[in-house]
Amino acid sequence: MASRPDVLIIGGGPGGIASFIWAKRLGLEAVLLEKEAELGGQLRHIFNRIIDYPGLPAADGAELARHFVRHVQPWAEQIRCGVDVQAVDVATKQVIVRGEGRETYHPRFLILAMGAQNRRLGVPGEEAMLARGETYSAARDRFRFRGRPVAVVGGGDRALEGSLLLAEAGAEVLLIHRRRQFTARSEYVKPVFNHRRIRVLTEATVQRIVGEERLEGIVVRQHHPASPEGKEQFFPVDAVFVRIGMEPNSHLVRGQVATDRYGYVLVNSAMETTAADVFAVGDLCTRPLYSSISMATAQGMAAAKSIVSRLSESSAE
C-alpha cells in the first residue's frame, strides 16, 4: 500500500466510501483508512429500515453497508480497517497512523471523512455507564425493556421517535428535555404527549447517572422561573437513551482548518476546506438538518472530481 498516494481518505462511512469509489474511477491512486474493524461508519448504528437512498432500500444500515463493501471489494488492498489515525498535520498533509505498527502517509490530497458521533451529557456517572456497555438502540432493543422504566433525553426527532418506539413496545418512558418547546416534527410531538406510557419532563436536565455495578437511575433537576436553582429528584431507570444531537469528529484538525462554533468543518461547493488540497465530506462538515446518506455520497463525488480538476489545471500550466 502506497505511503504517498494521490489521495488519502480518513473515514469509512458513506462519504469516505463514495470519495474512494470516485477517486478510483477517475484514475487516482487512493487509500482509505477506517478506525473500526469494518467499513460503514454510522450506517452500522442504524437499526431502522432505510427507504430514502435511491435504488438501494435496506432492512437496516448494516445491510446497506454490506452493499457498499461489496462495491469496493475489487480495491480491498487499498483499504485499511482497524487503524487509529493519531495525528494529522494539515499544512504538510502528513498523517500518522497506528495499526499493527506506526506508519506515516504523505498524500498529495487529503479527504477528511471522520463523521460525527452522539453528543454526550457530560455528567457524573456517564463514562462509567458507557464503560459497562449500557448503551442501547431504541429500534433494536425496544422489546428488551417491556414493562421496565427507561429515560430518553432530548427534544428532537430521534428522542421523540425513540420514546414512541420504546413505549409501544411496553417500556415506561421518562422523556427529559431541557427546554419547554420541542424541536421535533409535529408528527412525533402530539403522540408523545398523548401516550399513556410516556411521562414528559420539560425544562429539566440530568444532573448525574447513578449506579456502580449497573445503572440504577438518574438524578434530574427541573428548572422553573420561580425557582431558578430547581429541584432535584431521583428516578430509577434501567436504561438511558441520550439523544441530544451529534458532534463532529473534527478534533484531529481543529485549529488547522476553519470550523463553525459547533466544530463542523467549513467547506465550499467543491468540498474544499480552508487548507490547500484538503477536502471534507459527510457528517464532519454537514449540519444535522442536511445530514443524510445521499448528501455524504454526493459530497464524496464532488471532492474526488475537484481533485481531478485541480490536477488537470496543474498539468496544463
Tab-separated table of C-alpha atoms in Angstrom:
chain	number	residue	atom	x	y	z
A	1	MET	CA	0.000	0.000	0.000
A	2	ALA	CA	1.466	3.321	-1.109
A	3	SER	CA	2.557	5.744	1.606
A	4	ARG	CA	2.414	8.618	-0.909
A	5	PRO	CA	-0.923	8.126	-2.696
A	6	ASP	CA	-2.656	10.775	-4.750
A	7	VAL	CA	-5.498	10.812	-2.229
A	8	LEU	CA	-5.732	9.663	1.371
A	9	ILE	CA	-9.263	9.351	2.754
A	10	ILE	CA	-9.752	9.242	6.524
A	11	GLY	CA	-13.062	7.620	7.412
A	12	GLY	CA	-15.016	4.688	6.008
A	13	GLY	CA	-18.614	5.887	6.207
A	14	PRO	CA	-20.747	6.675	3.145
A	15	GLY	CA	-18.853	9.898	2.397
A	16	GLY	CA	-15.447	8.268	2.631
A	17	ILE	CA	-16.519	5.234	0.610
A	18	ALA	CA	-18.013	7.402	-2.139
A	19	SER	CA	-14.835	9.509	-2.231
A	20	PHE	CA	-12.788	6.334	-2.628
A	21	ILE	CA	-15.002	4.866	-5.381
A	22	TRP	CA	-14.942	8.079	-7.372
A	23	ALA	CA	-11.205	8.555	-6.886
A	24	LYS	CA	-10.552	5.043	-8.222
A	25	ARG	CA	-12.976	5.526	-11.093
A	26	LEU	CA	-11.217	8.744	-12.084
A	27	GLY	CA	-7.827	7.050	-12.127
A	28	LEU	CA	-6.388	8.313	-8.867
A	29	GLU	CA	-4.230	6.289	-6.530
A	30	ALA	CA	-6.348	6.307	-3.373
A	31	VAL	CA	-6.023	4.822	0.101
A	32	LEU	CA	-8.890	4.626	2.603
A	33	LEU	CA	-8.341	4.414	6.374
A	34	GLU	CA	-11.070	3.390	8.830
A	35	LYS	CA	-10.659	3.099	12.597
A	36	GLU	CA	-13.360	0.458	13.077
A	37	ALA	CA	-12.984	-3.190	12.088
A	38	GLU	CA	-15.490	-2.757	9.255
A	39	LEU	CA	-16.485	-0.063	6.812
A	40	GLY	CA	-19.834	1.664	7.201
A	41	GLY	CA	-19.465	4.351	9.851
A	42	GLN	CA	-22.804	5.471	11.281
A	43	LEU	CA	-24.624	3.065	8.964
A	44	ARG	CA	-23.826	0.270	11.397
A	45	HIS	CA	-25.776	2.111	14.098
A	46	ILE	CA	-28.971	2.480	12.062
A	47	PHE	CA	-31.439	-0.246	13.005
A	48	ASN	CA	-34.485	1.080	11.176
A	49	ARG	CA	-35.381	0.426	7.550
A	50	ILE	CA	-33.629	2.691	5.060
A	51	ILE	CA	-36.167	3.747	2.448
A	52	ASP	CA	-34.729	7.014	1.130
A	53	TYR	CA	-31.454	6.003	-0.538
A	54	PRO	CA	-32.298	5.725	-4.262
A	55	GLY	CA	-32.109	2.240	-5.704
A	56	LEU	CA	-30.968	0.505	-2.527
A	57	PRO	CA	-33.717	0.167	0.084
A	58	ALA	CA	-32.353	-1.807	3.019
A	59	ALA	CA	-33.661	-3.506	6.147
A	60	ASP	CA	-31.156	-1.522	8.221
A	61	GLY	CA	-27.857	0.323	7.977
A	62	ALA	CA	-25.759	-2.830	8.199
A	63	GLU	CA	-27.416	-4.211	5.064
A	64	LEU	CA	-26.687	-1.021	3.131
A	65	ALA	CA	-23.111	-1.075	4.435
A	66	ARG	CA	-22.704	-4.581	3.010
A	67	HIS	CA	-23.727	-3.255	-0.423
A	68	PHE	CA	-21.067	-0.556	-0.135
A	69	VAL	CA	-18.409	-3.048	0.984
A	70	ARG	CA	-19.125	-5.327	-1.978
A	71	HIS	CA	-18.766	-2.335	-4.284
A	72	VAL	CA	-15.220	-1.567	-3.102
A	73	GLN	CA	-14.094	-5.199	-2.834
A	74	PRO	CA	-12.017	-5.037	-6.059
A	75	TRP	CA	-9.800	-2.424	-4.374
A	76	ALA	CA	-9.613	-4.097	-0.958
A	77	GLU	CA	-5.817	-3.862	-0.880
A	78	GLN	CA	-6.071	-0.070	-0.757
A	79	ILE	CA	-8.447	-0.125	2.236
A	80	ARG	CA	-7.260	-0.468	5.821
A	81	CYS	CA	-9.671	-1.023	8.696
A	82	GLY	CA	-8.872	-1.115	12.387
A	83	VAL	CA	-6.265	1.644	12.201
A	84	ASP	CA	-6.054	4.622	14.519
A	85	VAL	CA	-5.135	7.957	12.979
A	86	GLN	CA	-3.126	9.574	15.739
A	87	ALA	CA	-2.165	12.869	14.148
A	88	VAL	CA	-2.881	14.940	11.059
A	89	ASP	CA	-0.641	17.827	10.002
A	90	VAL	CA	-2.828	19.681	7.548
A	91	ALA	CA	-0.091	22.049	6.347
A	92	THR	CA	2.194	19.222	5.211
A	93	LYS	CA	-0.602	16.649	4.719
A	94	GLN	CA	1.290	14.232	6.941
A	95	VAL	CA	-0.896	11.580	8.569
A	96	ILE	CA	0.442	9.352	11.342
A	97	VAL	CA	-1.361	6.049	11.803
A	98	ARG	CA	-1.089	3.264	14.344
A	99	GLY	CA	-2.401	-0.174	13.416
A	100	GLU	CA	-0.142	-3.203	13.629
A	101	GLY	CA	2.690	-0.682	13.690
A	102	ARG	CA	3.323	3.031	13.289
A	103	GLU	CA	3.120	4.396	9.743
A	104	THR	CA	3.184	7.795	8.093
A	105	TYR	CA	1.336	8.809	4.934
A	106	HIS	CA	2.178	11.794	2.722
A	107	PRO	CA	-0.677	12.112	0.203
A	108	ARG	CA	-0.943	14.848	-2.424
A	109	PHE	CA	-4.555	15.434	-1.383
A	110	LEU	CA	-6.430	14.660	1.806
A	111	ILE	CA	-10.154	13.954	2.186
A	112	LEU	CA	-11.469	14.163	5.739
A	113	ALA	CA	-14.484	11.912	6.310
A	114	MET	CA	-14.336	11.224	10.051
A	115	GLY	CA	-18.067	11.709	10.531
A	116	ALA	CA	-19.825	12.595	13.762
A	117	GLN	CA	-20.789	10.879	16.998
A	118	ASN	CA	-23.581	11.127	19.529
A	119	ARG	CA	-23.200	14.108	21.812
A	120	ARG	CA	-22.810	13.136	25.452
A	121	LEU	CA	-24.436	14.615	28.533
A	122	GLY	CA	-21.119	15.217	30.239
A	123	VAL	CA	-22.458	14.405	33.711
A	124	PRO	CA	-21.029	12.275	36.532
A	125	GLY	CA	-21.665	8.583	36.024
A	126	GLU	CA	-21.963	8.747	32.247
A	127	GLU	CA	-18.457	7.472	31.478
A	128	ALA	CA	-18.941	4.550	33.874
A	129	MET	CA	-22.262	3.668	32.225
A	130	LEU	CA	-20.648	3.702	28.786
A	131	ALA	CA	-17.690	1.651	30.019
A	132	ARG	CA	-20.118	-1.018	31.231
A	133	GLY	CA	-21.600	-1.188	27.742
A	134	GLU	CA	-25.000	0.098	28.851
A	135	THR	CA	-25.792	1.802	25.552
A	136	TYR	CA	-28.831	0.816	23.536
A	137	SER	CA	-30.787	1.462	20.372
A	138	ALA	CA	-34.492	2.181	20.716
A	139	ALA	CA	-35.222	0.417	17.425
A	140	ARG	CA	-33.104	-2.662	18.109
A	141	ASP	CA	-33.568	-3.064	21.874
A	142	ARG	CA	-37.096	-1.805	22.487
A	143	PHE	CA	-38.604	-5.204	23.383
A	144	ARG	CA	-35.835	-5.780	25.897
A	145	PHE	CA	-37.371	-3.096	28.117
A	146	ARG	CA	-41.020	-4.151	28.066
A	147	GLY	CA	-42.507	-3.346	31.476
A	148	ARG	CA	-39.320	-1.596	32.632
A	149	PRO	CA	-38.572	2.097	33.295
A	150	VAL	CA	-36.264	3.897	30.871
A	151	ALA	CA	-35.217	7.509	30.322
A	152	VAL	CA	-34.857	9.296	26.999
A	153	VAL	CA	-33.010	12.622	26.953
A	154	GLY	CA	-33.566	15.114	24.132
A	155	GLY	CA	-36.159	17.137	22.274
A	156	GLY	CA	-35.588	16.352	18.601
A	157	ASP	CA	-36.873	13.735	16.187
A	158	ARG	CA	-34.587	10.960	17.424
A	159	ALA	CA	-35.580	11.463	21.054
A	160	LEU	CA	-39.319	11.514	20.425
A	161	GLU	CA	-39.316	8.748	17.834
A	162	GLY	CA	-37.274	6.598	20.213
A	163	SER	CA	-39.671	7.348	23.059
A	164	LEU	CA	-42.608	6.199	20.941
A	165	LEU	CA	-40.833	3.015	19.843
A	166	LEU	CA	-39.995	2.121	23.435
A	167	ALA	CA	-43.456	2.951	24.768
A	168	GLU	CA	-45.204	0.983	22.023
A	169	ALA	CA	-43.024	-1.997	22.935
A	170	GLY	CA	-44.187	-1.744	26.557
A	171	ALA	CA	-41.495	0.305	28.297
A	172	GLU	CA	-42.362	3.004	30.835
A	173	VAL	CA	-40.665	6.054	29.343
A	174	LEU	CA	-39.474	9.220	31.068
A	175	LEU	CA	-38.721	11.828	28.380
A	176	ILE	CA	-36.489	14.656	29.608
A	177	HIS	CA	-35.970	17.878	27.667
A	178	ARG	CA	-34.108	20.976	28.823
A	179	ARG	CA	-36.476	23.391	27.094
A	180	ARG	CA	-40.237	23.930	27.154
A	181	GLN	CA	-40.647	23.597	23.385
A	182	PHE	CA	-39.583	20.601	21.314
A	183	THR	CA	-37.669	20.808	18.042
A	184	ALA	CA	-39.079	17.501	16.781
A	185	ARG	CA	-41.593	17.323	13.971
A	186	SER	CA	-45.226	17.711	14.978
A	187	GLU	CA	-45.975	14.162	13.854
A	188	TYR	CA	-43.981	12.977	16.881
A	189	VAL	CA	-44.872	15.618	19.473
A	190	LYS	CA	-48.617	15.037	19.809
A	191	PRO	CA	-48.402	11.211	20.029
A	192	VAL	CA	-45.708	11.522	22.694
A	193	PHE	CA	-47.828	13.774	24.913
A	194	ASN	CA	-50.864	11.544	24.420
A	195	HIS	CA	-49.130	8.232	25.116
A	196	ARG	CA	-50.078	6.653	28.421
A	197	ARG	CA	-46.626	5.122	28.930
A	198	ILE	CA	-44.648	8.322	28.338
A	199	ARG	CA	-44.099	10.902	31.056
A	200	VAL	CA	-42.657	14.205	29.823
A	201	LEU	CA	-40.417	16.467	31.901
A	202	THR	CA	-39.633	19.797	30.245
A	203	GLU	CA	-37.222	22.465	31.450
A	204	ALA	CA	-35.302	19.658	33.101
A	205	THR	CA	-31.721	18.407	32.941
A	206	VAL	CA	-29.965	15.219	34.009
A	207	GLN	CA	-27.504	16.029	36.792
A	208	ARG	CA	-25.900	12.629	37.264
A	209	ILE	CA	-26.253	8.961	36.431
A	210	VAL	CA	-26.346	6.660	39.441
A	211	GLY	CA	-25.009	3.124	39.702
A	212	GLU	CA	-21.654	1.432	40.290
A	213	GLU	CA	-22.074	-2.183	39.179
A	214	ARG	CA	-25.037	-1.393	36.943
A	215	LEU	CA	-27.320	1.506	36.131
A	216	GLU	CA	-29.707	2.265	38.992
A	217	GLY	CA	-31.223	5.578	37.957
A	218	ILE	CA	-30.725	9.253	37.233
A	219	VAL	CA	-30.944	12.494	39.162
A	220	VAL	CA	-32.947	15.156	37.325
A	221	ARG	CA	-33.254	18.848	38.104
A	222	GLN	CA	-36.353	20.706	36.980
A	223	HIS	CA	-35.968	24.440	36.418
A	224	HIS	CA	-38.792	26.919	36.946
A	225	PRO	CA	-38.820	30.740	36.829
A	226	ALA	CA	-39.981	30.839	40.435
A	227	SER	CA	-37.136	28.555	41.493
A	228	PRO	CA	-34.021	29.146	39.322
A	229	GLU	CA	-31.957	26.630	41.280
A	230	GLY	CA	-34.509	23.938	40.557
A	231	LYS	CA	-35.439	20.836	42.457
A	232	GLU	CA	-33.559	17.560	42.160
A	233	GLN	CA	-35.333	14.219	42.027
A	234	PHE	CA	-34.100	10.644	41.642
A	235	PHE	CA	-35.761	8.395	39.052
A	236	PRO	CA	-34.987	4.667	38.959
A	237	VAL	CA	-34.431	3.567	35.347
A	238	ASP	CA	-32.938	0.528	33.632
A	239	ALA	CA	-31.615	2.394	30.584
A	240	VAL	CA	-30.745	5.922	29.500
A	241	PHE	CA	-31.105	6.832	25.830
A	242	VAL	CA	-29.164	10.051	25.215
A	243	ARG	CA	-30.491	11.715	22.055
A	244	ILE	CA	-29.235	15.292	22.263
A	245	GLY	CA	-27.734	15.562	18.804
A	246	MET	CA	-24.419	14.853	17.162
A	247	GLU	CA	-20.967	16.395	17.325
A	248	PRO	CA	-18.376	16.222	14.525
A	249	ASN	CA	-15.184	14.210	14.942
A	250	SER	CA	-13.028	17.182	13.996
A	251	HIS	CA	-10.594	17.104	16.921
A	252	LEU	CA	-7.680	15.939	14.728
A	253	VAL	CA	-7.850	19.046	12.541
A	254	ARG	CA	-9.409	21.651	14.811
A	255	GLY	CA	-7.283	24.774	14.726
A	256	GLN	CA	-5.795	23.751	11.367
A	257	VAL	CA	-8.896	24.265	9.212
A	258	ALA	CA	-11.802	26.617	9.784
A	259	THR	CA	-14.787	25.233	11.681
A	260	ASP	CA	-18.057	26.689	12.851
A	261	ARG	CA	-18.931	27.222	16.512
A	262	TYR	CA	-20.023	23.580	16.825
A	263	GLY	CA	-16.859	22.113	15.312
A	264	TYR	CA	-18.201	21.322	11.834
A	265	VAL	CA	-15.503	21.798	9.189
A	266	LEU	CA	-16.282	24.649	6.800
A	267	VAL	CA	-16.142	23.822	3.077
A	268	ASN	CA	-17.025	25.469	-0.226
A	269	SER	CA	-19.111	23.949	-3.031
A	270	ALA	CA	-16.106	21.914	-4.196
A	271	MET	CA	-15.795	20.437	-0.668
A	272	GLU	CA	-12.506	22.304	-0.148
A	273	THR	CA	-11.569	23.319	3.378
A	274	THR	CA	-9.636	26.477	4.162
A	275	ALA	CA	-6.393	24.467	3.896
A	276	ALA	CA	-4.849	23.882	0.480
A	277	ASP	CA	-5.517	20.441	-1.037
A	278	VAL	CA	-7.566	19.319	1.963
A	279	PHE	CA	-11.238	18.410	1.499
A	280	ALA	CA	-14.028	17.333	3.855
A	281	VAL	CA	-17.196	15.317	3.249
A	282	GLY	CA	-20.108	13.787	5.146
A	283	ASP	CA	-21.220	14.496	8.687
A	284	LEU	CA	-17.868	16.095	9.504
A	285	CYS	CA	-18.925	19.162	7.521
A	286	THR	CA	-22.720	18.801	7.334
A	287	ARG	CA	-25.046	20.161	9.994
A	288	PRO	CA	-27.750	17.709	11.202
A	289	LEU	CA	-30.564	19.370	9.237
A	290	TYR	CA	-28.976	18.218	5.970
A	291	SER	CA	-27.134	15.135	7.170
A	292	SER	CA	-28.043	12.068	5.106
A	293	ILE	CA	-26.502	9.159	3.235
A	294	SER	CA	-27.348	10.826	-0.074
A	295	MET	CA	-25.654	14.070	0.955
A	296	ALA	CA	-22.499	12.267	2.090
A	297	THR	CA	-22.112	10.224	-1.090
A	298	ALA	CA	-22.730	13.276	-3.289
A	299	GLN	CA	-20.069	15.188	-1.382
A	300	GLY	CA	-17.637	12.290	-1.872
A	301	MET	CA	-18.154	12.537	-5.628
A	302	ALA	CA	-17.663	16.310	-5.543
A	303	ALA	CA	-14.403	16.043	-3.601
A	304	ALA	CA	-12.923	13.431	-5.951
A	305	LYS	CA	-13.907	15.402	-9.057
A	306	SER	CA	-12.500	18.581	-7.546
A	307	ILE	CA	-9.163	16.863	-7.039
A	308	VAL	CA	-9.076	15.645	-10.646
A	309	SER	CA	-9.939	19.146	-11.816
A	310	ARG	CA	-7.112	20.556	-9.705
A	311	LEU	CA	-4.653	18.051	-11.172
A	312	SER	CA	-5.775	18.875	-14.704
A	313	GLU	CA	-5.229	22.572	-14.083
A	314	SER	CA	-1.755	21.894	-12.684
A	315	SER	CA	-0.692	19.760	-15.660
A	316	ALA	CA	-1.921	22.409	-18.101
A	317	GLU	CA	0.229	25.131	-16.580
